[in-house]
Amino acid sequence: MKKTITVAIMASLLGMMAVPAMADNGRRGHDDYKHIQKAYKEQQKSYRKYQQDRYKYERDRYRYNDRYYKHDRYEQRYRPVYQNGPRVWRRGDVLDRAYRGQGYWVNDYRKYPRLYAPAKNQRWVQVDNDYILVNTLSNVIVSILTGR
């Protein structure tokens, strides 16, 4: 009887030790996967935060700053210069940059009775009522026909 009780106690102890092992059901790595998944999500979150901070830094770094980009700094260069009276043109002067665009070119000089054929590398430019013959390479005024 003692042997039977001892064997029963031993069997119950062994059974108690085997229960947790049987409760696993072969999913021993499942907890490790959850741990890896959680670490991956945290890594993604920190990377998103890094990207947001980087974007904010770049946006602030290249933001338009009035201190460096004054309006009057560039306006005079690309806008016609208006004076108190009509502009006086002189031979040998350089044509203003504002009047060098295609909107001022006279493409068909034959339509205008006073204009003659321009030489090579020359072009007629109409500014208000004045017709100016300009060297296209250096933008120097060659001839002037005023409409006044």
Backbone as a chain_set.jsonl record, in Angstrom:
{"seq": "MKKTITVAIMASLLGMMAVPAMADNGRRGHDDYKHIQKAYKEQQKSYRKYQQDRYKYERDRYRYNDRYYKHDRYEQRYRPVYQNGPRVWRRGDVLDRAYRGQGYWVNDYRKYPRLYAPAKNQRWVQVDNDYILVNTLSNVIVSILTGR", "coords": {"N": [[0.809, -1.185, 0.0], [1.921, 1.195, 0.78], [3.689, 1.517, -1.277], [1.994, 1.902, -3.424], [0.731, 4.277, -2.778], [2.919, 5.968, -2.777], [3.72, 5.753, -5.431], [1.453, 6.857, -6.603], [1.532, 9.465, -5.645], [3.937, 10.297, -6.76], [3.256, 10.077, -9.456], [1.255, 11.993, -9.645], [2.711, 14.285, -9.073], [4.481, 14.293, -11.221], [2.596, 14.588, -13.218], [1.622, 17.128, -12.698], [3.795, 18.625, -13.374], [3.891, 18.178, -16.064], [1.627, 19.37, -17.112], [1.841, 22.263, -17.7], [3.592, 22.082, -19.86], [2.069, 20.704, -21.721], [0.033, 22.486, -22.133], [1.039, 24.396, -23.808], [0.834, 23.641, -26.476], [2.442, 23.567, -28.792], [2.91, 26.199, -29.523], [5.054, 27.702, -28.853], [6.809, 29.673, -29.921], [5.107, 31.745, -30.433], [4.769, 33.806, -28.554], [7.248, 35.024, -28.769], [7.067, 36.072, -31.351], [5.058, 37.983, -31.002], [6.459, 39.749, -29.395], [8.448, 40.588, -31.162], [6.869, 41.787, -33.135], [5.733, 43.901, -31.688], [8.033, 45.408, -31.119], [8.724, 46.126, -33.733], [6.551, 47.766, -34.455], [6.936, 49.89, -32.679], [9.348, 50.81, -33.634], [8.58, 51.681, -36.188], [6.89, 53.776, -35.446], [8.699, 55.537, -34.197], [10.301, 56.116, -36.409], [8.457, 57.427, -38.097], [8.033, 59.702, -36.54], [10.591, 60.77, -36.646], [10.729, 61.38, -39.401], [8.721, 63.338, -39.574], [9.806, 65.355, -37.954], [12.093, 65.899, -39.425], [10.996, 66.843, -41.831], [9.748, 69.151, -40.875], [11.989, 70.584, -40.044], [13.331, 70.973, -42.51], [11.375, 72.469, -43.864], [11.26, 74.787, -42.29], [13.849, 75.618, -42.621], [14.13, 76.373, -45.303], [12.28, 78.365, -45.574], [10.5, 81.204, -46.812], [12.006, 84.268, -46.368], [11.726, 87.52, -45.421], [13.832, 89.101, -44.77], [15.994, 88.449, -46.37], [14.929, 88.471, -48.913], [14.095, 91.036, -50.247], [11.534, 93.034, -51.643], [12.02, 95.249, -53.303], [14.515, 94.706, -54.157], [14.631, 93.104, -56.436], [12.718, 94.134, -58.163], [13.335, 96.493, -59.671], [15.038, 95.59, -61.604], [13.658, 93.961, -63.407], [11.457, 95.303, -64.318], [9.997, 97.873, -66.304], [11.556, 101.048, -66.266], [10.043, 103.78, -65.033], [9.816, 107.159, -65.712], [9.556, 110.718, -65.097], [8.856, 111.919, -67.503], [8.59, 111.325, -71.084], [10.684, 108.665, -72.243], [14.043, 109.233, -73.114], [15.919, 108.26, -75.769], [19.205, 107.287, -76.764], [21.783, 106.94, -79.22], [24.11, 104.272, -78.957], [23.655, 103.749, -76.293], [22.717, 101.159, -73.975], [20.024, 98.982, -74.417], [17.297, 98.827, -72.162], [16.709, 96.064, -69.988], [14.082, 95.42, -69.614], [12.784, 95.893, -72.01], [13.574, 93.964, -73.79], [12.173, 91.715, -74.421], [10.047, 89.44, -76.374], [7.599, 90.614, -76.781], [8.02, 93.244, -77.47], [9.301, 93.219, -79.883], [9.561, 93.992, -83.356], [8.408, 92.162, -85.786], [7.712, 92.138, -88.513], [8.951, 94.392, -90.4], [8.138, 95.636, -92.718], [5.507, 96.411, -92.586], [5.477, 98.85, -91.414], [5.888, 102.115, -92.456], [8.184, 103.763, -92.155], [10.297, 102.203, -91.352], [13.282, 100.392, -92.085], [15.084, 97.596, -93.569], [16.594, 95.546, -91.179], [20.067, 94.996, -90.442], [22.338, 92.14, -90.307], [22.161, 90.422, -87.222], [20.654, 92.415, -85.994], [17.723, 94.085, -84.751], [14.424, 95.438, -84.838], [12.821, 97.248, -82.284], [9.883, 98.102, -80.609], [8.987, 100.665, -78.53], [6.62, 102.208, -76.779], [5.835, 104.92, -78.741], [8.15, 104.935, -80.12], [10.651, 103.63, -82.325], [13.26, 101.455, -82.192], [16.388, 100.486, -83.303], [18.249, 97.721, -82.604], [21.251, 96.103, -81.677], [21.399, 92.686, -81.554], [23.242, 91.08, -80.264], [24.747, 92.582, -78.408], [22.896, 94.342, -77.38], [23.002, 97.052, -77.84], [21.992, 100.293, -78.781], [21.427, 101.112, -82.097], [20.08, 102.706, -83.965], [17.487, 105.217, -83.942], [14.058, 105.882, -84.274], [11.822, 108.24, -83.698], [8.441, 108.665, -82.614], [7.264, 111.057, -82.118]], "CA": [[0.0, 0.0, 0.0], [2.818, 2.321, 0.79], [4.249, 1.649, -2.609], [0.951, 2.409, -4.288], [0.551, 5.694, -2.445], [4.129, 6.651, -3.222], [3.65, 5.797, -6.886], [0.38, 7.79, -6.944], [2.037, 10.817, -5.369], [4.944, 10.576, -7.774], [2.563, 10.257, -10.73], [0.566, 13.284, -9.612], [3.733, 15.322, -9.182], [4.929, 14.305, -12.609], [1.479, 15.108, -14.009], [1.55, 18.571, -12.493], [4.896, 19.223, -14.109], [3.655, 18.014, -17.496], [0.483, 20.171, -17.534], [2.23, 23.477, -18.414], [4.209, 21.743, -21.135], [1.018, 20.307, -22.648], [-0.815, 23.646, -22.381], [1.692, 25.206, -24.825], [0.274, 23.191, -27.753], [3.336, 23.827, -29.904], [2.918, 27.633, -29.855], [6.08, 28.263, -27.997], [7.38, 30.848, -30.557], [4.088, 32.77, -30.629], [5.075, 34.944, -27.685], [8.411, 35.705, -29.342], [6.574, 36.807, -32.515], [4.384, 39.183, -30.482], [7.497, 40.659, -28.93], [9.078, 41.165, -32.358], [5.878, 42.651, -33.763], [5.625, 45.106, -30.868], [9.253, 46.177, -31.337], [8.638, 46.665, -35.085], [5.599, 48.883, -34.438], [7.592, 51.006, -32.006], [10.36, 51.314, -34.55], [7.868, 52.446, -37.21], [6.407, 55.008, -34.835], [9.826, 56.449, -34.013], [10.742, 56.551, -37.731], [7.498, 58.436, -38.532], [8.33, 60.912, -35.774], [11.832, 61.299, -37.218], [10.409, 61.973, -40.697], [7.97, 64.573, -39.334], [10.752, 66.349, -37.456], [12.973, 66.25, -40.535], [10.216, 67.671, -42.746], [9.563, 70.451, -40.226], [13.285, 71.263, -40.087], [13.578, 71.403, -43.888], [10.415, 73.523, -44.18], [11.691, 76.002, -41.606], [15.158, 76.013, -43.125], [14.005, 77.022, -46.599], [11.112, 79.235, -45.567], [10.68, 82.535, -47.383], [12.398, 85.186, -45.308], [11.745, 88.88, -45.949], [15.112, 89.741, -44.501], [16.897, 88.206, -47.491], [14.26, 88.654, -50.189], [13.393, 92.318, -50.266], [10.814, 93.185, -52.9], [12.634, 96.254, -54.165], [15.807, 94.218, -54.598], [14.52, 92.542, -57.766], [11.723, 94.814, -58.988], [13.906, 97.466, -60.593], [15.76, 94.935, -62.67], [12.787, 93.291, -64.363], [10.297, 96.145, -64.615], [10.408, 99.094, -67.0], [11.817, 102.181, -65.392], [9.162, 104.889, -65.387], [10.348, 108.443, -65.292], [8.553, 111.77, -65.1], [8.465, 112.26, -68.869], [8.897, 110.245, -72.021], [12.065, 108.187, -72.2], [14.91, 109.768, -74.161], [16.844, 107.224, -76.215], [20.415, 107.8, -77.409], [22.606, 105.931, -79.876], [25.243, 103.812, -78.154], [23.178, 103.268, -74.989], [22.26, 99.767, -73.933], [18.571, 98.896, -74.234], [16.912, 98.286, -70.862], [16.34, 94.652, -69.993], [12.626, 95.316, -69.638], [12.296, 96.004, -73.384], [14.237, 92.968, -74.633], [11.297, 90.568, -74.633], [9.422, 89.297, -77.686], [6.434, 91.485, -76.875], [8.427, 94.539, -78.003], [9.942, 93.041, -81.181], [8.824, 94.246, -84.599], [8.782, 91.024, -86.617], [7.56, 92.473, -89.931], [9.235, 95.829, -90.513], [7.519, 96.171, -93.941], [4.195, 96.972, -92.246], [5.678, 100.215, -90.933], [6.472, 102.808, -93.612], [9.465, 104.432, -91.889], [11.343, 101.256, -90.969], [14.039, 99.743, -93.161], [15.51, 96.229, -93.242], [17.724, 95.516, -90.244], [21.234, 94.22, -90.853], [22.526, 90.897, -89.566], [22.253, 90.585, -85.759], [19.947, 93.615, -85.554], [16.278, 93.886, -84.657], [13.636, 96.611, -84.46], [12.074, 97.126, -81.034], [8.938, 99.207, -80.453], [8.733, 101.082, -77.154], [5.634, 103.279, -76.896], [5.759, 105.353, -80.138], [9.507, 104.969, -80.657], [11.183, 102.412, -82.919], [14.681, 101.453, -81.881], [17.151, 99.416, -83.936], [19.138, 97.248, -81.551], [22.134, 94.984, -81.961], [20.893, 91.588, -80.707], [24.327, 90.455, -79.503], [25.188, 93.413, -77.283], [21.768, 95.178, -76.971], [23.369, 98.464, -77.995], [21.08, 100.994, -79.689], [22.104, 101.496, -83.322], [19.353, 103.799, -84.583], [16.242, 105.546, -83.26], [13.035, 106.616, -85.002], [10.841, 108.648, -82.704], [7.098, 108.852, -83.142], [6.738, 112.321, -81.605]], "C": [[0.857, 1.256, 0.0], [3.387, 2.57, -0.599], [3.232, 2.27, -3.551], [0.74, 3.901, -4.033], [1.752, 6.485, -2.942], [4.109, 6.802, -4.757], [2.577, 6.811, -7.316], [0.836, 9.226, -6.725], [3.054, 11.206, -6.43], [4.283, 10.846, -9.138], [1.846, 11.603, -10.762], [1.557, 14.437, -9.722], [4.247, 15.43, -10.623], [3.838, 14.878, -13.528], [1.369, 16.617, -13.887], [2.672, 19.284, -13.253], [4.644, 19.168, -15.619], [2.522, 18.908, -18.007], [0.912, 21.466, -18.24], [2.864, 23.178, -19.775], [3.147, 21.361, -22.159], [0.122, 21.509, -22.995], [-0.232, 24.528, -23.487], [1.156, 24.878, -26.22], [1.155, 23.552, -28.949], [3.401, 25.289, -30.321], [3.975, 28.355, -29.042], [6.651, 29.56, -28.603], [6.382, 31.989, -30.735], [4.364, 34.012, -29.782], [6.278, 35.72, -28.211], [7.98, 36.552, -30.535], [5.86, 38.087, -32.072], [5.402, 40.225, -30.037], [8.172, 41.348, -30.125], [8.131, 42.146, -33.039], [5.74, 43.973, -33.0], [6.85, 46.001, -31.069], [9.232, 46.838, -32.723], [7.696, 47.863, -35.135], [6.207, 50.101, -33.752], [8.658, 51.645, -32.896], [9.71, 52.148, -35.658], [7.404, 53.797, -36.664], [7.555, 56.013, -34.66], [10.339, 56.956, -35.365], [9.789, 57.613, -38.285], [7.757, 59.764, -37.828], [9.592, 61.58, -36.316], [11.548, 61.996, -38.551], [9.651, 63.294, -40.521], [8.902, 65.682, -38.856], [11.673, 66.827, -38.576], [12.25, 67.166, -41.523], [10.041, 69.074, -42.163], [10.868, 71.252, -40.276], [13.557, 71.798, -41.49], [12.651, 72.558, -44.272], [10.844, 74.843, -43.541], [13.008, 76.523, -42.169], [15.036, 76.797, -44.423], [12.78, 77.925, -46.683], [11.461, 80.602, -46.145], [10.942, 83.515, -46.256], [12.525, 86.59, -45.903], [13.09, 89.563, -45.749], [16.06, 89.595, -45.697], [16.26, 88.492, -48.845], [13.433, 89.937, -50.156], [12.743, 92.487, -51.629], [11.514, 94.157, -53.836], [13.993, 95.802, -54.689], [15.75, 93.723, -56.045], [13.591, 93.327, -58.694], [12.349, 95.725, -60.026], [14.549, 96.795, -61.787], [14.833, 94.405, -63.754], [11.555, 94.093, -64.748], [10.761, 97.384, -65.354], [10.563, 100.247, -66.018], [10.956, 103.344, -65.873], [9.745, 106.18, -64.831], [9.234, 109.477, -65.392], [8.058, 112.123, -66.494], [8.733, 111.084, -69.789], [10.386, 109.902, -71.996], [12.838, 108.773, -73.377], [15.93, 108.687, -74.491], [18.034, 107.879, -76.918], [21.161, 106.647, -78.069], [23.784, 105.568, -78.986], [24.848, 103.359, -76.762], [22.757, 101.805, -75.106], [20.757, 99.767, -73.65], [18.258, 98.253, -72.889], [16.455, 96.844, -71.004], [14.826, 94.472, -70.114], [12.076, 95.306, -71.05], [12.921, 94.98, -74.32], [13.345, 91.777, -74.965], [10.628, 90.574, -75.995], [8.208, 90.199, -77.859], [6.745, 92.844, -77.477], [9.031, 94.429, -79.405], [8.999, 93.426, -82.311], [9.266, 93.153, -85.56], [8.685, 91.332, -88.105], [7.723, 93.986, -90.092], [8.562, 96.446, -91.735], [6.15, 96.797, -93.667], [4.297, 98.44, -91.83], [6.432, 101.001, -92.007], [7.863, 103.394, -93.364], [10.614, 103.464, -91.617], [11.998, 100.646, -92.201], [14.539, 98.381, -92.67], [16.692, 96.267, -92.275], [18.853, 94.657, -90.794], [21.314, 92.936, -90.034], [22.755, 91.217, -88.082], [21.663, 91.912, -85.278], [18.449, 93.345, -85.571], [15.625, 95.203, -84.268], [12.847, 96.287, -83.193], [11.158, 98.335, -80.929], [8.689, 99.455, -78.973], [7.868, 102.328, -77.233], [5.511, 103.673, -78.372], [7.127, 105.394, -80.796], [9.875, 103.605, -81.229], [12.698, 102.472, -82.785], [15.326, 100.255, -82.567], [18.255, 99.011, -82.974], [20.003, 96.119, -82.088], [21.754, 93.847, -81.019], [21.984, 90.936, -79.875], [24.7, 91.256, -78.264], [24.082, 94.301, -76.722], [22.103, 96.666, -76.978], [22.448, 99.085, -79.033], [21.876, 101.503, -80.888], [21.429, 102.72, -83.945], [18.027, 103.989, -83.849], [15.33, 106.282, -84.217], [11.941, 106.964, -84.002], [9.506, 108.886, -83.363], [6.492, 110.164, -82.685], [6.637, 113.359, -82.664]], "O": [[0.562, 2.238, -0.681], [3.539, 3.714, -1.025], [3.594, 3.089, -4.396], [0.589, 4.685, -4.97], [1.587, 7.58, -3.481], [4.444, 7.86, -5.291], [2.774, 7.543, -8.287], [0.55, 10.102, -7.542], [3.027, 12.326, -6.939], [4.707, 11.736, -9.875], [1.833, 12.276, -11.792], [1.283, 15.442, -10.379], [4.42, 16.525, -11.158], [4.139, 15.571, -14.5], [1.058, 17.304, -14.86], [2.502, 20.413, -13.713], [5.131, 20.02, -16.363], [2.452, 19.181, -19.205], [0.38, 21.751, -19.313], [2.687, 23.938, -20.728], [3.299, 21.66, -23.343], [-0.485, 21.526, -24.066], [-0.961, 25.341, -24.054], [1.043, 25.772, -27.058], [0.629, 23.818, -30.03], [3.913, 25.584, -31.401], [3.782, 29.49, -28.607], [6.954, 30.48, -27.844], [6.766, 33.085, -31.144], [4.207, 35.138, -30.254], [6.318, 36.946, -28.106], [8.492, 37.658, -30.708], [6.031, 39.143, -32.681], [5.232, 41.421, -30.269], [8.43, 42.551, -30.09], [8.552, 43.218, -33.471], [5.643, 45.038, -33.61], [6.715, 47.219, -31.177], [9.672, 47.978, -32.872], [8.0, 48.865, -35.783], [6.009, 51.228, -34.206], [8.836, 52.863, -32.902], [10.23, 53.201, -36.027], [7.513, 54.823, -37.335], [7.393, 57.2, -34.944], [10.769, 58.105, -35.464], [10.24, 58.594, -38.877], [7.704, 60.825, -38.451], [9.655, 62.804, -36.431], [12.068, 63.082, -38.803], [9.913, 64.259, -41.24], [8.794, 66.823, -39.306], [11.991, 68.013, -38.666], [12.822, 68.148, -41.997], [10.171, 70.067, -42.878], [10.849, 72.458, -40.523], [13.968, 72.948, -41.645], [13.078, 73.511, -44.923], [10.796, 75.893, -44.182], [13.248, 77.73, -42.19], [15.754, 77.776, -44.628], [12.301, 78.21, -47.781], [12.58, 81.089, -45.984], [10.177, 83.58, -45.294], [13.345, 86.815, -46.793], [13.439, 90.492, -46.477], [16.832, 90.505, -45.999], [16.969, 88.73, -49.824], [12.208, 89.895, -50.048], [13.328, 92.128, -52.651], [11.592, 93.91, -55.04], [14.561, 96.446, -55.571], [16.708, 93.898, -56.798], [13.686, 93.181, -59.912], [11.913, 95.719, -61.177], [14.599, 97.374, -62.871], [15.208, 94.407, -64.927], [10.687, 93.576, -65.452], [11.836, 97.903, -65.052], [9.793, 100.389, -65.068], [11.124, 103.83, -66.992], [10.111, 106.277, -63.66], [8.099, 109.143, -65.733], [6.928, 112.588, -66.638], [9.062, 109.987, -69.337], [11.23, 110.765, -71.753], [12.34, 108.802, -74.503], [16.699, 108.252, -73.634], [17.883, 108.902, -77.586], [21.176, 105.528, -77.558], [24.382, 106.43, -78.343], [25.616, 102.656, -76.105], [22.482, 101.299, -76.194], [20.283, 100.467, -72.755], [18.874, 97.256, -72.513], [15.881, 96.459, -72.023], [14.357, 93.474, -70.66], [10.996, 94.76, -71.277], [12.805, 95.119, -75.538], [13.754, 90.909, -75.736], [10.638, 91.588, -76.694], [7.832, 90.512, -78.989], [5.839, 93.533, -77.946], [9.252, 95.451, -80.054], [7.79, 93.211, -82.228], [10.374, 93.206, -86.093], [9.497, 90.836, -88.887], [6.771, 94.752, -89.942], [8.422, 97.668, -91.795], [5.687, 97.63, -94.447], [3.315, 99.179, -91.89], [7.513, 100.584, -92.424], [8.648, 103.505, -94.305], [11.779, 103.861, -91.648], [11.348, 100.415, -93.222], [14.425, 98.063, -91.486], [17.683, 96.951, -92.533], [18.612, 93.7, -91.53], [20.468, 92.678, -89.178], [23.459, 92.169, -87.744], [22.113, 92.469, -84.277], [17.969, 92.487, -86.311], [16.173, 95.982, -83.489], [12.283, 95.202, -83.052], [11.596, 99.467, -81.134], [8.236, 98.567, -78.252], [8.317, 103.377, -77.693], [5.117, 102.839, -79.187], [7.245, 105.851, -81.933], [9.476, 102.565, -80.704], [13.332, 103.435, -83.218], [14.851, 99.129, -82.423], [19.086, 99.827, -82.577], [19.539, 95.282, -82.862], [21.784, 94.025, -79.801], [21.681, 90.295, -78.868], [24.941, 90.688, -77.198], [24.286, 94.954, -75.698], [21.542, 97.44, -76.203], [22.158, 98.465, -80.056], [22.863, 102.223, -80.734], [22.099, 103.65, -84.394], [17.508, 103.065, -83.222], [15.766, 107.208, -84.902], [11.224, 106.088, -83.52], [9.439, 109.264, -84.532], [5.289, 110.363, -82.855], [6.211, 114.48, -82.39]]}, "num_chains": 1, "name": "protein.A"}
